[in-house]
Amino acid sequence: MLDVGRHPHIELLAYSEVEAVEGSAGCFTATIRKKARYVDSAKCTGCAACTEVCPTIVADRYNENHSTRKAIYSWFAQGIPSTHTIDTDHCRVFQGKKCGACQKKCEAGAIDFEQRDQVIKLEVGAVIVANGYQVFDPSRIPEYRYRDLPNVVTAMEFERFLSASGPTHGHVYRPSDLAVRNEIAALEKQEARARRGLARFEEKHGQSSEAFYQQQRSGGQPAEADLQQWLEKYEEYLPLKTRLDALQEQAKTIRTAKKLAFIQCVGSRDLRFYPFCSGFCCMHSIKEAIIAHEHDNDTTSVIFGMDIRAVSKGFEEYKVRGGNKSNINYRRSRVAEIVSDANHNPVLVYEDTKEQRVKRETFDLVILATACQPADGMADLAGVLGIDLNQFGFFATSPENPVDTSREGIFVCGCAHSPMDIPESVAQASSAASRAVQAVTQANLLTVV
Ligand SMILES: Cc1cc2nc3c(=O)[nH]c(=O)nc-3n(C[C@H](O)[C@H](O)[C@H](O)COP(=O)(O)OP(=O)(O)OC[C@H]3O[C@@H](n4cnc5c(N)ncnc54)[C@H](O)[C@@H]3O)c2cc1C
Ligand code: SF4
Ligand code: SF4
C-alpha cells in the first residue's frame, strides 16, 4: 500500500466513488466523486490529536464492532493516505450540536467543516474493477444462533481478536467476558462519580456514609432535608456497588479462550445460500487455529467440516502440520445446532459423519467460516460501469477471457470475479493489468492508423 501511495505514476483517489464511465475502450471518461472528509489530507499529519479530544464514541466497524473509535477517525493505522475523516452521521457539529474540539486541537489546521464533495473527470484507456467481496451474514442460519450467543463469532471477527492492533491486542478473550469488563469499566466511572457526591456529605458531617447508613437503619428516617438527601444518595449508590462487586468477583475467573471450534462452509456449499465452495475458508480456519496455538500453547481446536479443501502448493502440508503441531483435530461432520450452557459456553450438536452418530461437545468459543459473497452494491456498480453480473452476483466473465467483463476495455480481478485467496487475486490482478495495457495500446494503434 505504501508503494502505491508513493508511486510517481499512480494517482490514488481514496474515499471516492465512480459515478459514470462513458466512451469506449482506449478513451473512457470516468466521472469520480471525491467525498468530503472535512479534513484536508494535504495538511493532516496523522498525529491523531483530534481523536483524543473528540467526545463522540462510535462502534468501530474495522474491529467488527468489538471496540470503539471517535467521530473523527482513521479507518486503520496503516491506511494510505495517512489522514483522518469526520463521520458526519455521528459528529456533534453535523448533528446540529456545539463542538469543534478537533478543530481547536489540530495544530496543522486540517479540519475544514466547509469542505465539499468534488466531482472530477478522468480520461482513462481502460478500467479494472477490484472491489472485492463481503462475508456472508451467518444470522441467516438461525440454528447457529450468531448474534444470540455472544461466543459465536465469524472468522473475520476472530482475525481481529488475534491481531496485536485488534480489540484484545491479540489475546483471545471471549465477547461475553469482554462485555463483563466493559460493564465494570462503565460502573467504575459511575461509582467514582457517586462516591464524589457522597464525599461532600461525609466531609460536612464528619462521618462515613456506611456508618451514617447503619445509624439511620436502626433509628428511622432523618428529619433534616440534608441528611435525607444523603440517605437517598447512599441508597442509590448501594445497588451500583453490589453489582460492581459481583462483576469484579466474576472477572477474576476470566481467562482466554482455549478450546476452539471452527465450523466450515457457513453459507458455502449450501443450496439454501451459495452452492459454490468459497475456496479460502478451510485454509484461513487452519491458519487462525495455528496462530491461536502460537499465542497460547494450551489452545486446542476442532475444525468441523464435510472435508478440508487444501488445494494449492504446500497447503496439504500446512494442514497436516496444524494437526501434528498445533493441537488441531479435523472432524468430518455436519453441525446441526449451537446451544449454550449457563456460563455462555457454546455447545455444538453435530453428526460425526464417520461414526454416523449425533454428538454434543462444549467449547469456549465457536468461529464460523462464512461464505465469500458479492460485495454490497454490486448491482449499482455494474449499472454504472455497464457490465453484466453472473447468476451469483459477481461480475460475469467467460472461461476463454477470465478477466474481461461484458464491456470492452473493462476488466475484473480478485473476489469481485469469484472467491479466491490473496495469491490468486494478485496473479489475476497482473493478468487484468496486462489486458488493460493491451486495450490501451490497441486503441492507440487504431488512432495512429
Ligand atoms: C477471515 C478471513 C481470513 C482470510 N485470510 C486469508 C489469508 O490468510 N490468506 C489469503 O490468501 N487469503 C485470505 N483470505 C481471503 C482474502 O481476504 C481475499 O483473497 C482477498 O481479500 C481478495 O482480495 P480483493 O482485492 O479481491 O478484495 P478485497 O480484499 O475485498 O478488497 C476490495 C477493496 O475494494 C474496496 N471497495 C469495495 N467497493 C468499492 C467501491 N464501490 N469503490 C471503491 N472501492 C471499493 C473495499 O473497501 C476493499 O478495500 C481471508 C478471508 C477471510 C474472510
Ligand atoms: S467536531 Fe465532531 S469530530 Fe470534531 S471533536 Fe467534535 S464531535 Fe468529534
Ligand atoms: S474452502 Fe472449505 S470451508 Fe470454504 S466453502 Fe470450501 S470447503 Fe467450505
XYZ file of C-alpha atoms and ligand atoms in Angstrom:
518
model
C 0.000 0.000 0.000
C 2.853 2.328 0.892
C 4.376 1.690 -2.539
C 1.094 2.606 -4.210
C 0.893 5.807 -2.178
C 4.441 6.806 -3.157
C 4.462 5.649 -6.797
C 5.036 8.588 -9.176
C 2.733 7.088 -11.827
C -0.167 6.196 -9.560
C -2.747 8.774 -8.531
C -4.635 7.387 -5.551
C -8.202 8.646 -5.120
C -9.228 7.128 -1.783
C -12.680 7.822 -0.254
C -14.013 8.323 -3.793
C -16.786 6.801 -5.850
C -17.026 6.178 -9.595
C -20.300 7.732 -10.792
C -20.115 7.130 -14.559
C -17.881 5.623 -17.203
C -18.618 6.925 -20.701
C -16.887 6.303 -24.033
C -15.204 3.158 -25.239
C -12.056 1.078 -24.761
C -8.983 3.272 -25.091
C -10.847 6.535 -24.465
C -13.201 6.333 -21.486
C -14.201 9.369 -19.444
C -14.718 8.417 -15.800
C -16.708 10.710 -13.507
C -15.476 10.389 -9.930
C -16.861 11.876 -6.730
C -14.127 12.614 -4.183
C -16.111 12.617 -0.974
C -15.531 15.357 1.584
C -13.564 14.101 4.612
C -13.878 17.507 6.338
C -10.145 17.090 6.931
C -7.614 18.491 4.452
C -5.474 15.404 3.769
C -2.638 17.597 2.435
C -2.376 19.262 5.869
C -3.283 16.336 8.160
C -0.128 14.792 9.668
C -1.987 11.743 11.011
C -0.963 12.665 14.607
C -4.453 11.737 15.960
C -4.544 14.661 18.450
C -8.087 15.329 17.165
C -9.313 11.847 18.097
C -8.040 12.281 21.659
C -10.286 15.283 22.274
C -13.332 14.132 20.301
C -16.135 13.399 22.807
C -18.177 11.189 20.446
C -17.693 7.446 20.769
C -18.821 5.150 17.938
C -18.595 1.356 17.405
C -15.516 0.560 15.322
C -16.508 -1.401 12.215
C -12.865 -2.103 11.383
C -12.682 -4.139 14.607
C -16.031 -5.765 13.760
C -17.701 -3.587 16.434
C -15.692 -5.166 19.267
C -14.084 -1.821 20.132
C -14.866 1.854 19.706
C -13.466 4.796 17.771
C -14.201 8.516 17.743
C -16.336 10.538 15.296
C -13.073 11.765 13.752
C -11.007 8.733 12.895
C -8.693 6.899 10.536
C -10.074 3.576 9.249
C -6.944 1.734 10.386
C -3.449 2.745 11.482
C -1.544 1.799 8.302
C -4.156 3.272 5.897
C -2.946 5.213 2.859
C -3.204 8.184 2.658
C -2.408 8.720 6.321
C -5.254 11.085 7.125
C -8.398 11.381 9.198
C -12.079 11.629 8.279
C -15.108 13.052 10.094
C -18.024 10.655 10.347
C -20.913 13.047 9.661
C -23.516 10.571 10.941
C -22.069 10.936 14.448
C -20.049 14.192 14.654
C -21.792 16.640 17.006
C -21.372 19.577 14.607
C -23.080 17.707 11.755
C -25.837 16.689 14.158
C -26.551 20.374 14.874
C -24.835 20.460 18.286
C -21.925 22.523 19.593
C -18.403 21.143 19.489
C -15.426 21.849 17.176
C -12.953 20.431 19.753
C -10.951 18.700 16.996
C -10.608 21.942 15.042
C -9.282 23.775 18.106
C -6.819 20.985 18.861
C -5.455 20.407 15.320
C -2.149 22.303 15.097
C -1.926 21.652 11.334
C -5.224 23.497 10.757
C -6.511 20.494 8.777
C -10.125 20.402 9.992
C -12.436 22.076 7.472
C -16.179 21.874 8.170
C -16.821 23.765 4.903
C -15.181 21.125 2.682
C -17.482 19.847 -0.101
C -17.513 16.761 -2.368
C -15.502 17.292 -5.541
C -16.588 15.790 -8.872
C -13.689 15.172 -11.247
C -13.420 13.783 -14.779
C -10.567 11.465 -15.749
C -9.593 10.359 -19.248
C -8.685 6.674 -18.980
C -7.888 3.998 -21.567
C -9.116 1.013 -19.517
C -10.805 0.221 -16.194
C -10.019 -2.607 -13.771
C -12.687 -3.436 -11.201
C -11.322 -4.883 -7.936
C -13.993 -4.117 -5.356
C -13.672 -7.498 -3.639
C -16.286 -9.333 -1.597
C -18.067 -9.359 1.699
C -18.599 -12.128 4.197
C -21.934 -13.934 4.439
C -24.120 -12.921 7.391
C -24.413 -16.121 9.483
C -27.544 -14.910 11.268
C -29.285 -16.161 8.099
C -28.697 -19.670 9.538
C -30.861 -19.489 12.687
C -29.635 -22.804 14.120
C -26.128 -21.339 14.597
C -27.580 -18.522 16.751
C -24.994 -15.965 15.682
C -25.757 -12.676 17.499
C -27.927 -14.552 20.094
C -24.922 -16.332 21.599
C -22.073 -13.937 22.389
C -19.340 -16.562 21.985
C -20.191 -17.477 18.406
C -18.139 -15.222 16.131
C -17.167 -15.079 12.452
C -13.661 -15.851 11.205
C -13.315 -12.150 10.337
C -14.068 -11.185 13.960
C -11.607 -13.817 15.154
C -8.906 -12.324 12.854
C -9.348 -9.056 14.751
C -9.097 -10.835 18.138
C -5.826 -12.444 17.018
C -4.383 -9.149 15.812
C -1.996 -7.155 18.013
C -3.818 -3.988 16.876
C -7.240 -5.578 17.492
C -9.757 -5.077 20.304
C -7.993 -7.521 22.650
C -4.412 -6.813 21.489
C -4.003 -10.365 20.227
C -5.326 -12.121 23.366
C -8.348 -14.296 22.654
C -10.886 -13.075 25.214
C -14.495 -14.097 24.647
C -17.106 -11.469 23.795
C -19.173 -12.454 26.878
C -16.098 -11.795 29.066
C -15.327 -8.540 27.259
C -18.905 -7.455 27.995
C -18.246 -8.072 31.725
C -15.063 -5.978 31.562
C -16.808 -3.192 29.663
C -19.636 -3.142 32.215
C -17.071 -2.980 35.047
C -15.333 -0.018 33.356
C -18.658 1.824 32.959
C -19.749 1.041 36.549
C -16.371 2.127 37.951
C -16.883 5.553 36.382
C -20.427 5.768 37.798
C -19.188 4.589 41.198
C -16.416 7.215 41.265
C -18.991 9.909 40.428
C -21.377 8.653 43.138
C -18.543 8.483 45.714
C -17.606 12.092 44.932
C -21.230 13.096 45.616
C -21.206 11.219 48.942
C -17.826 12.705 49.950
C -19.439 16.157 50.200
C -21.806 14.910 52.932
C -19.076 12.880 54.639
C -16.837 15.952 54.923
C -19.660 18.145 56.179
C -20.872 15.672 58.811
C -17.510 14.080 59.685
C -18.803 10.549 59.259
C -18.545 7.825 56.598
C -21.660 7.157 54.506
C -21.607 3.484 55.585
C -21.651 4.406 59.307
C -24.353 7.032 58.712
C -26.477 4.487 56.821
C -26.195 1.881 59.608
C -27.251 4.525 62.135
C -30.285 5.519 60.099
C -31.347 1.912 59.549
C -31.643 1.371 63.304
C -33.074 4.794 64.130
C -35.699 5.605 61.424
C -35.769 8.408 58.808
C -33.683 11.593 59.422
C -35.705 14.788 59.858
C -33.177 17.165 58.273
C -33.530 17.614 54.491
C -29.750 17.486 54.038
C -29.458 14.164 55.847
C -32.471 12.820 53.953
C -30.680 13.666 50.699
C -27.515 11.933 51.906
C -29.537 8.812 52.724
C -31.206 8.804 49.294
C -27.849 9.219 47.525
C -26.370 6.348 49.506
C -29.384 4.140 48.747
C -28.918 4.883 45.036
C -25.220 4.027 45.345
C -25.718 0.655 47.064
C -27.125 -1.434 44.150
C -24.422 0.006 41.884
C -21.724 -1.067 44.333
C -23.282 -4.521 44.790
C -23.365 -5.096 41.007
C -19.797 -3.831 40.659
C -18.504 -6.107 43.439
C -20.240 -9.121 41.885
C -18.810 -8.373 38.427
C -15.319 -7.786 39.827
C -15.535 -11.180 41.521
C -16.702 -12.758 38.240
C -13.866 -11.040 36.332
C -11.290 -12.836 38.494
C -12.276 -16.093 36.746
C -11.915 -14.670 33.212
C -9.260 -16.393 31.127
C -8.524 -16.508 27.425
C -10.498 -18.959 25.244
C -8.547 -22.205 24.994
C -10.954 -24.681 23.436
C -11.981 -23.506 19.973
C -14.439 -24.909 17.435
C -14.297 -23.850 13.789
C -17.369 -24.551 11.624
C -16.681 -24.717 7.891
C -18.900 -23.936 4.871
C -21.210 -21.462 6.649
C -23.301 -20.300 3.691
C -20.983 -22.006 1.149
C -21.721 -25.395 -0.440
C -25.228 -24.917 0.890
C -28.072 -24.967 -1.627
C -30.095 -22.581 0.576
C -27.455 -19.857 0.043
C -24.353 -20.302 -2.146
C -23.774 -23.666 -3.828
C -20.106 -22.933 -4.563
C -17.027 -23.517 -2.390
C -15.555 -20.224 -1.169
C -12.088 -21.658 -1.702
C -10.124 -19.889 1.032
C -12.020 -20.606 4.277
C -10.585 -24.078 5.001
C -7.117 -22.552 4.904
C -7.974 -19.464 6.952
C -9.516 -21.644 9.681
C -6.318 -23.726 9.826
C -4.247 -20.525 9.841
C -6.326 -19.000 12.664
C -6.121 -22.209 14.737
C -2.321 -22.293 14.256
C -1.953 -18.624 15.250
C -4.206 -19.097 18.302
C -1.967 -22.004 19.335
C 1.151 -19.871 18.771
C -0.348 -17.239 21.100
C -1.137 -19.827 23.769
C 0.220 -23.377 23.588
C -2.692 -24.738 25.676
C -5.149 -23.901 22.875
C -6.881 -26.811 21.172
C -9.057 -26.536 18.059
C -11.578 -28.783 16.371
C -12.380 -27.975 12.741
C -15.842 -29.278 11.854
C -16.478 -29.752 8.123
C -17.536 -32.042 5.305
C -13.887 -32.203 4.156
C -10.877 -29.901 4.187
C -10.045 -28.300 0.858
C -6.327 -27.637 0.991
C -5.876 -27.088 -2.734
C -2.619 -25.362 -3.578
C 1.116 -25.768 -3.350
C 2.134 -26.581 0.233
C -1.427 -26.323 1.620
C -1.832 -30.051 2.424
C 1.478 -29.999 4.310
C 0.287 -26.901 6.227
C -2.914 -28.727 7.167
C -1.008 -31.793 8.405
C 1.433 -29.600 10.344
C -1.547 -27.903 12.036
C -2.788 -31.350 13.131
C 0.611 -32.553 14.332
C 1.993 -29.437 15.956
C -0.869 -27.051 16.770
C -3.427 -29.266 18.528
C -5.884 -29.177 15.603
C -8.362 -32.022 15.260
C -10.153 -32.262 11.867
C -13.601 -33.720 12.394
C -15.664 -34.891 9.405
C -19.117 -33.795 10.449
C -22.191 -31.629 9.960
C -23.095 -29.238 12.764
C -26.861 -29.210 13.294
C -27.177 -26.623 16.041
C -25.325 -24.476 18.549
C -26.803 -24.071 22.030
C -25.283 -22.607 25.178
C -24.687 -23.663 28.771
C -25.217 -21.416 31.796
C -21.661 -19.982 31.557
C -22.033 -18.761 27.960
C -20.058 -21.759 26.694
C -21.324 -22.729 23.233
C -22.346 -26.389 22.891
C -22.208 -27.952 19.420
C -24.753 -30.591 18.443
C -23.365 -32.374 15.383
C -23.350 -35.548 13.387
C -19.987 -37.281 13.292
C -20.321 -38.483 9.693
C -17.544 -41.071 10.065
C -19.142 -42.750 13.068
C -22.653 -41.807 11.933
C -23.557 -40.679 15.444
C -25.020 -37.485 16.820
C -22.751 -35.945 19.467
C -22.528 -32.863 21.693
C -19.399 -31.022 22.731
C -18.831 -27.835 24.728
C -16.314 -25.173 23.655
C -15.078 -21.790 24.868
C -15.567 -20.095 21.513
C -17.041 -21.019 18.118
C -15.681 -19.485 14.899
C -17.790 -19.562 11.739
C -16.040 -19.803 8.351
C -18.530 -17.700 6.431
C -19.014 -17.749 2.655
C -17.409 -15.217 0.322
C -20.347 -13.386 -1.214
C -20.542 -10.495 -3.721
C -19.718 -7.093 -2.216
C -22.526 -4.729 -1.275
C -23.671 -2.503 -4.146
C -22.505 -4.847 -6.951
C -25.690 -4.277 -8.952
C -25.305 -0.476 -8.711
C -21.645 -0.637 -9.715
C -22.477 -2.962 -12.616
C -25.061 -0.371 -13.739
C -22.538 2.496 -13.524
C -19.919 0.512 -15.455
C -22.396 -1.020 -17.905
C -21.208 -4.582 -17.248
C -23.037 -7.842 -16.503
C -23.228 -9.870 -13.307
C -23.336 -13.674 -13.210
C -26.021 -15.769 -11.500
C -24.370 -15.363 -8.078
C -23.922 -11.587 -8.325
C -20.156 -11.485 -9.125
C -19.011 -9.751 -12.341
C -19.565 -12.019 -15.343
C -16.633 -13.194 -17.479
C -16.152 -16.103 -19.860
C -13.832 -19.112 -19.423
C -11.862 -18.046 -22.545
C -11.327 -14.482 -21.261
C -11.400 -14.791 -17.477
C -10.614 -11.141 -16.677
C -12.659 -9.485 -19.490
C -16.089 -8.219 -18.483
C -19.001 -7.862 -20.900
C -17.837 -4.327 -21.848
C -14.680 -3.975 -23.911
C -11.885 -2.204 -22.025
C -13.270 -3.019 -18.553
C -11.551 -5.840 -16.684
C -12.052 -7.540 -13.322
C -9.812 -9.284 -10.809
C -9.887 -10.795 -7.320
C -13.025 -11.664 -5.391
C -15.130 -9.264 -7.499
C -14.714 -12.056 -10.065
C -15.209 -15.044 -7.739
C -13.907 -16.328 -4.401
C -10.106 -16.600 -4.411
C -7.241 -16.172 -1.962
C -4.649 -13.388 -1.964
C -2.017 -15.071 -4.205
C -4.700 -15.865 -6.796
C -6.119 -12.322 -6.540
C -2.638 -10.872 -7.094
C -1.992 -13.161 -10.083
C -5.342 -12.225 -11.571
C -4.643 -8.523 -10.969
C -1.440 -8.872 -13.025
C -3.418 -10.565 -15.748
C -6.055 -7.784 -15.713
C -3.306 -5.134 -15.806
C -1.726 -6.773 -18.818
C -5.125 -6.973 -20.590
C -5.642 -3.272 -19.785
C -2.271 -2.390 -21.337
C -3.273 -4.362 -24.445
C -6.581 -2.495 -24.654
C -4.878 0.911 -24.378
C -2.083 0.017 -26.831
C -4.573 -1.366 -29.348
C -6.695 1.777 -29.129
C -3.595 3.994 -29.599
C -2.516 1.980 -32.633
C -6.004 2.301 -34.108
C -5.853 6.082 -33.597
C -2.456 6.289 -35.371
C -3.781 4.286 -38.345
C -11.435 -14.290 7.796
C -10.655 -14.330 6.517
C -9.299 -14.604 6.536
C -8.576 -14.670 5.340
N -7.244 -14.969 5.393
C -6.535 -15.112 4.234
C -5.159 -15.473 4.251
O -4.575 -15.649 5.313
N -4.517 -15.617 3.068
C -5.151 -15.422 1.871
O -4.534 -15.585 0.830
N -6.451 -15.061 1.826
C -7.162 -14.887 2.975
N -8.482 -14.526 2.921
C -9.081 -14.204 1.613
C -8.752 -12.748 1.232
O -9.472 -11.884 2.094
C -9.141 -12.478 -0.220
O -8.495 -13.396 -1.043
C -8.691 -11.098 -0.655
O -9.118 -10.102 0.261
C -9.263 -10.747 -2.033
O -8.730 -9.520 -2.403
P -9.569 -8.476 -3.293
O -8.629 -7.354 -3.525
O -10.166 -9.144 -4.444
O -10.780 -7.992 -2.383
P -10.807 -7.154 -1.023
O -9.692 -7.535 -0.126
O -12.212 -7.327 -0.523
O -10.566 -5.653 -1.466
C -11.527 -4.920 -2.156
C -11.396 -3.453 -1.795
O -12.293 -2.678 -2.598
C -12.950 -1.718 -1.794
N -14.242 -1.381 -2.430
C -15.396 -2.090 -2.393
N -16.354 -1.488 -3.118
C -15.788 -0.367 -3.633
C -16.267 0.678 -4.481
N -17.505 0.672 -4.953
N -15.418 1.669 -4.801
C -14.142 1.672 -4.338
N -13.628 0.706 -3.534
C -14.444 -0.299 -3.199
C -13.106 -2.410 -0.457
O -13.260 -1.458 0.574
C -11.788 -3.171 -0.349
O -10.799 -2.390 0.251
C -9.223 -14.453 4.099
C -10.598 -14.177 4.084
C -11.319 -14.121 5.274
C -12.801 -13.859 5.237
S -16.485 18.430 15.937
Fe -17.173 16.339 15.608
S -15.326 15.192 15.073
Fe -14.660 17.154 15.965
S -14.343 16.675 18.139
Fe -16.471 17.416 17.943
S -17.698 15.548 17.624
Fe -15.568 14.993 17.277
S -12.963 -23.612 1.364
Fe -13.541 -25.150 2.840
S -14.904 -24.064 4.281
Fe -14.728 -22.798 2.475
S -16.512 -23.351 1.269
Fe -14.785 -24.572 0.527
S -14.891 -26.440 1.686
Fe -16.210 -24.974 2.733
